[in-house]
mmCIF file with all atom_site columns, C-alpha atoms in Angstrom:
data_model
loop_
_atom_site.group_PDB
_atom_site.id
_atom_site.type_symbol
_atom_site.label_atom_id
_atom_site.label_alt_id
_atom_site.label_comp_id
_atom_site.label_asym_id
_atom_site.label_entity_id
_atom_site.label_seq_id
_atom_site.pdbx_PDB_ins_code
_atom_site.Cartn_x
_atom_site.Cartn_y
_atom_site.Cartn_z
_atom_site.occupancy
_atom_site.B_iso_or_equiv
_atom_site.pdbx_formal_charge
_atom_site.auth_seq_id
_atom_site.auth_comp_id
_atom_site.auth_asym_id
_atom_site.auth_atom_id
_atom_site.pdbx_PDB_model_num
ATOM 1   C CA . MET A 1 1   ? 0.000   0.000  0.000  1.00 76.00 ? 29  MET A CA 1
ATOM 2   C CA . GLY A 1 2   ? 1.284   3.451  -0.917 1.00 89.00 ? 30  GLY A CA 1
ATOM 3   C CA . VAL A 1 3   ? 0.435   6.792  0.644  1.00 92.00 ? 31  VAL A CA 1
ATOM 4   C CA . LYS A 1 4   ? 0.818   10.098 -1.177 1.00 93.00 ? 32  LYS A CA 1
ATOM 5   C CA . VAL A 1 5   ? 0.350   13.445 0.566  1.00 96.00 ? 33  VAL A CA 1
ATOM 6   C CA . LEU A 1 6   ? -1.839  15.764 -1.509 1.00 93.00 ? 34  LEU A CA 1
ATOM 7   C CA . ASN A 1 7   ? -2.789  19.399 -1.710 1.00 97.00 ? 35  ASN A CA 1
ATOM 8   C CA . ILE A 1 8   ? -6.392  18.374 -2.395 1.00 96.00 ? 36  ILE A CA 1
ATOM 9   C CA . ILE A 1 9   ? -7.663  21.900 -2.986 1.00 98.00 ? 37  ILE A CA 1
ATOM 10  C CA . PRO A 1 10  ? -4.968  24.552 -3.511 1.00 98.00 ? 38  PRO A CA 1
ATOM 11  C CA . SER A 1 11  ? -5.978  27.899 -1.972 1.00 98.00 ? 39  SER A CA 1
ATOM 12  C CA . LYS A 1 12  ? -8.809  29.396 -4.019 1.00 98.00 ? 40  LYS A CA 1
ATOM 13  C CA . VAL A 1 13  ? -11.924 31.498 -3.681 1.00 98.00 ? 41  VAL A CA 1
ATOM 14  C CA . ALA A 1 14  ? -15.075 29.438 -3.132 1.00 98.00 ? 42  ALA A CA 1
ATOM 15  C CA . GLU A 1 15  ? -17.745 30.047 -5.750 1.00 98.00 ? 43  GLU A CA 1
ATOM 16  C CA . ASN A 1 16  ? -21.265 31.220 -4.926 1.00 98.00 ? 44  ASN A CA 1
ATOM 17  C CA . SER A 1 17  ? -22.722 28.317 -6.894 1.00 98.00 ? 45  SER A CA 1
ATOM 18  C CA . GLN A 1 18  ? -22.402 24.621 -6.050 1.00 98.00 ? 46  GLN A CA 1
ATOM 19  C CA . THR A 1 19  ? -18.963 23.672 -7.433 1.00 98.00 ? 47  THR A CA 1
ATOM 20  C CA . THR A 1 20  ? -16.902 20.470 -7.519 1.00 98.00 ? 48  THR A CA 1
ATOM 21  C CA . GLN A 1 21  ? -13.550 21.327 -5.936 1.00 98.00 ? 49  GLN A CA 1
ATOM 22  C CA . PHE A 1 22  ? -11.814 17.927 -5.946 1.00 98.00 ? 50  PHE A CA 1
ATOM 23  C CA . THR A 1 23  ? -12.460 14.487 -7.436 1.00 98.00 ? 51  THR A CA 1
ATOM 24  C CA . ALA A 1 24  ? -10.551 11.593 -5.894 1.00 97.00 ? 52  ALA A CA 1
ATOM 25  C CA . GLU A 1 25  ? -8.409  9.514  -8.253 1.00 95.00 ? 53  GLU A CA 1
ATOM 26  C CA . ALA A 1 26  ? -7.922  6.889  -5.521 1.00 95.00 ? 54  ALA A CA 1
ATOM 27  C CA . ASN A 1 27  ? -9.130  6.424  -1.955 1.00 96.00 ? 55  ASN A CA 1
ATOM 28  C CA . THR A 1 28  ? -8.352  9.745  -0.251 1.00 97.00 ? 56  THR A CA 1
ATOM 29  C CA . THR A 1 29  ? -8.534  10.915 3.369  1.00 98.00 ? 57  THR A CA 1
ATOM 30  C CA . ILE A 1 30  ? -9.068  14.578 4.249  1.00 98.00 ? 58  ILE A CA 1
ATOM 31  C CA . ASP A 1 31  ? -6.524  15.734 6.848  1.00 98.00 ? 59  ASP A CA 1
ATOM 32  C CA . LYS A 1 32  ? -7.228  19.472 6.967  1.00 98.00 ? 60  LYS A CA 1
ATOM 33  C CA . PHE A 1 33  ? -9.785  21.819 5.437  1.00 98.00 ? 61  PHE A CA 1
ATOM 34  C CA . THR A 1 34  ? -9.816  25.554 6.131  1.00 98.00 ? 62  THR A CA 1
ATOM 35  C CA . VAL A 1 35  ? -12.187 28.335 5.159  1.00 98.00 ? 63  VAL A CA 1
ATOM 36  C CA . THR A 1 36  ? -11.039 31.963 5.554  1.00 98.00 ? 64  THR A CA 1
ATOM 37  C CA . ASN A 1 37  ? -13.385 34.910 5.244  1.00 98.00 ? 65  ASN A CA 1
ATOM 38  C CA . THR A 1 38  ? -11.415 37.720 3.613  1.00 98.00 ? 66  THR A CA 1
ATOM 39  C CA . SER A 1 39  ? -14.418 40.033 3.383  1.00 97.00 ? 67  SER A CA 1
ATOM 40  C CA . ALA A 1 40  ? -15.754 42.621 5.832  1.00 97.00 ? 68  ALA A CA 1
ATOM 41  C CA . ALA A 1 41  ? -19.038 40.786 6.455  1.00 98.00 ? 69  ALA A CA 1
ATOM 42  C CA . VAL A 1 42  ? -20.242 37.362 7.612  1.00 98.00 ? 70  VAL A CA 1
ATOM 43  C CA . ALA A 1 43  ? -20.381 34.738 4.850  1.00 98.00 ? 71  ALA A CA 1
ATOM 44  C CA . LYS A 1 44  ? -21.865 31.240 4.900  1.00 98.00 ? 72  LYS A CA 1
ATOM 45  C CA . PHE A 1 45  ? -20.146 28.038 3.746  1.00 98.00 ? 73  PHE A CA 1
ATOM 46  C CA . SER A 1 46  ? -21.579 24.631 2.819  1.00 98.00 ? 74  SER A CA 1
ATOM 47  C CA . CYS A 1 47  ? -19.763 21.430 1.826  1.00 98.00 ? 75  CYS A CA 1
ATOM 48  C CA . ASN A 1 48  ? -20.887 18.095 0.402  1.00 98.00 ? 76  ASN A CA 1
ATOM 49  C CA . LEU A 1 49  ? -18.950 14.823 0.157  1.00 98.00 ? 77  LEU A CA 1
ATOM 50  C CA . VAL A 1 50  ? -20.493 13.080 -2.838 1.00 98.00 ? 78  VAL A CA 1
ATOM 51  C CA . LEU A 1 51  ? -20.190 9.404  -3.780 1.00 97.00 ? 79  LEU A CA 1
ATOM 52  C CA . VAL A 1 52  ? -19.259 8.377  -7.309 1.00 95.00 ? 80  VAL A CA 1
ATOM 53  C CA . GLY A 1 53  ? -22.193 8.910  -9.653 1.00 94.00 ? 81  GLY A CA 1
ATOM 54  C CA . GLY A 1 54  ? -24.005 11.158 -7.195 1.00 97.00 ? 82  GLY A CA 1
ATOM 55  C CA . THR A 1 55  ? -24.814 14.846 -7.041 1.00 97.00 ? 83  THR A CA 1
ATOM 56  C CA . ALA A 1 56  ? -24.567 17.393 -4.238 1.00 98.00 ? 84  ALA A CA 1
ATOM 57  C CA . ALA A 1 57  ? -27.744 17.016 -2.168 1.00 98.00 ? 85  ALA A CA 1
ATOM 58  C CA . SER A 1 58  ? -29.002 17.149 1.406  1.00 97.00 ? 86  SER A CA 1
ATOM 59  C CA . SER A 1 59  ? -28.181 13.429 1.775  1.00 97.00 ? 87  SER A CA 1
ATOM 60  C CA . ASN A 1 60  ? -24.411 14.110 1.466  1.00 98.00 ? 88  ASN A CA 1
ATOM 61  C CA . LEU A 1 61  ? -24.259 17.571 3.068  1.00 98.00 ? 89  LEU A CA 1
ATOM 62  C CA . ILE A 1 62  ? -21.584 17.642 5.771  1.00 98.00 ? 90  ILE A CA 1
ATOM 63  C CA . ILE A 1 63  ? -21.465 21.382 6.554  1.00 98.00 ? 91  ILE A CA 1
ATOM 64  C CA . LYS A 1 64  ? -24.640 23.422 6.069  1.00 98.00 ? 92  LYS A CA 1
ATOM 65  C CA . GLU A 1 65  ? -24.434 27.202 5.889  1.00 98.00 ? 93  GLU A CA 1
ATOM 66  C CA . LYS A 1 66  ? -21.714 27.599 8.525  1.00 98.00 ? 94  LYS A CA 1
ATOM 67  C CA . SER A 1 67  ? -21.403 31.322 9.327  1.00 98.00 ? 95  SER A CA 1
ATOM 68  C CA . ILE A 1 68  ? -17.796 32.499 9.011  1.00 98.00 ? 96  ILE A CA 1
ATOM 69  C CA . SER A 1 69  ? -17.170 35.919 10.579 1.00 98.00 ? 97  SER A CA 1
ATOM 70  C CA . ALA A 1 70  ? -15.231 38.642 8.782  1.00 98.00 ? 98  ALA A CA 1
ATOM 71  C CA . GLY A 1 71  ? -11.519 37.861 9.077  1.00 98.00 ? 99  GLY A CA 1
ATOM 72  C CA . GLU A 1 72  ? -12.129 34.421 10.645 1.00 98.00 ? 100 GLU A CA 1
ATOM 73  C CA . THR A 1 73  ? -10.387 31.216 9.588  1.00 98.00 ? 101 THR A CA 1
ATOM 74  C CA . TYR A 1 74  ? -12.515 28.154 10.283 1.00 98.00 ? 102 TYR A CA 1
ATOM 75  C CA . VAL A 1 75  ? -10.807 24.749 10.491 1.00 98.00 ? 103 VAL A CA 1
ATOM 76  C CA . CYS A 1 76  ? -13.542 22.309 9.506  1.00 98.00 ? 104 CYS A CA 1
ATOM 77  C CA . PRO A 1 77  ? -13.543 19.480 12.087 1.00 98.00 ? 105 PRO A CA 1
ATOM 78  C CA . GLU A 1 78  ? -16.600 18.012 10.341 1.00 97.00 ? 106 GLU A CA 1
ATOM 79  C CA . LEU A 1 79  ? -14.457 17.123 7.315  1.00 98.00 ? 107 LEU A CA 1
ATOM 80  C CA . VAL A 1 80  ? -11.200 15.973 8.934  1.00 97.00 ? 108 VAL A CA 1
ATOM 81  C CA . GLY A 1 81  ? -10.822 12.205 8.804  1.00 97.00 ? 109 GLY A CA 1
ATOM 82  C CA . HIS A 1 82  ? -13.502 11.624 6.175  1.00 98.00 ? 110 HIS A CA 1
ATOM 83  C CA . SER A 1 83  ? -12.552 9.333  3.317  1.00 96.00 ? 111 SER A CA 1
ATOM 84  C CA . LEU A 1 84  ? -13.435 9.647  -0.337 1.00 97.00 ? 112 LEU A CA 1
ATOM 85  C CA . GLU A 1 85  ? -13.561 6.589  -2.564 1.00 96.00 ? 113 GLU A CA 1
ATOM 86  C CA . SER A 1 86  ? -12.133 6.809  -6.062 1.00 96.00 ? 114 SER A CA 1
ATOM 87  C CA . LYS A 1 87  ? -14.288 9.126  -8.249 1.00 97.00 ? 115 LYS A CA 1
ATOM 88  C CA . SER A 1 88  ? -16.099 10.579 -5.197 1.00 98.00 ? 116 SER A CA 1
ATOM 89  C CA . PHE A 1 89  ? -15.840 14.345 -4.855 1.00 98.00 ? 117 PHE A CA 1
ATOM 90  C CA . ILE A 1 90  ? -15.912 17.442 -2.657 1.00 98.00 ? 118 ILE A CA 1
ATOM 91  C CA . SER A 1 91  ? -18.422 20.120 -3.631 1.00 98.00 ? 119 SER A CA 1
ATOM 92  C CA . THR A 1 92  ? -18.719 23.511 -1.919 1.00 98.00 ? 120 THR A CA 1
ATOM 93  C CA . LEU A 1 93  ? -20.949 26.560 -1.888 1.00 98.00 ? 121 LEU A CA 1
ATOM 94  C CA . SER A 1 94  ? -20.431 30.087 -0.551 1.00 98.00 ? 122 SER A CA 1
ATOM 95  C CA . ASP A 1 95  ? -23.387 32.433 -0.135 1.00 98.00 ? 123 ASP A CA 1
ATOM 96  C CA . THR A 1 96  ? -21.195 35.428 -1.041 1.00 96.00 ? 124 THR A CA 1
ATOM 97  C CA . ALA A 1 97  ? -19.063 35.722 -4.175 1.00 95.00 ? 125 ALA A CA 1
ATOM 98  C CA . GLY A 1 98  ? -15.405 36.444 -3.471 1.00 96.00 ? 126 GLY A CA 1
ATOM 99  C CA . ALA A 1 99  ? -15.670 36.240 0.327  1.00 98.00 ? 127 ALA A CA 1
ATOM 100 C CA . LEU A 1 100 ? -14.280 32.827 1.264  1.00 98.00 ? 128 LEU A CA 1
ATOM 101 C CA . THR A 1 101 ? -10.899 31.274 0.537  1.00 98.00 ? 129 THR A CA 1
ATOM 102 C CA . ILE A 1 102 ? -10.734 27.487 0.899  1.00 98.00 ? 130 ILE A CA 1
ATOM 103 C CA . ARG A 1 103 ? -7.842  25.042 1.113  1.00 98.00 ? 131 ARG A CA 1
ATOM 104 C CA . ALA A 1 104 ? -7.650  21.304 1.815  1.00 98.00 ? 132 ALA A CA 1
ATOM 105 C CA . SER A 1 105 ? -4.931  18.713 2.206  1.00 98.00 ? 133 SER A CA 1
ATOM 106 C CA . GLY A 1 106 ? -4.979  14.972 2.650  1.00 98.00 ? 134 GLY A CA 1
ATOM 107 C CA . ARG A 1 107 ? -3.578  11.567 1.743  1.00 97.00 ? 135 ARG A CA 1
ATOM 108 C CA . GLU A 1 108 ? -4.194  9.350  -1.270 1.00 95.00 ? 136 GLU A CA 1
ATOM 109 C CA . ILE A 1 109 ? -3.985  5.654  -0.448 1.00 89.00 ? 137 ILE A CA 1
ATOM 110 C CA . THR A 1 110 ? -3.235  3.216  -3.266 1.00 85.00 ? 138 THR A CA 1
#
């Protein structure tokens, strides 16, 4: 078995429409996921972990409209330790365009 450390989602601004951020090429474990609000107002963040062939829906919603204060960095304990099977994906949603910067790291296990 091999383990490869990954920058799952390089730092980027979260879109204000449901967007696939990462699709696993092999079984992958999320080690860290941060959301930073760079705006001057509260913004809300949602995240889905979607199985292969699925779509973002309430059945795979892990974080629902988490309020992130202006200037706050939120380390998402809800996501740490979750595993994604090959072809499963992470999808996110911000309620405010340009407000939230996301980043995730993890391990791919082959």
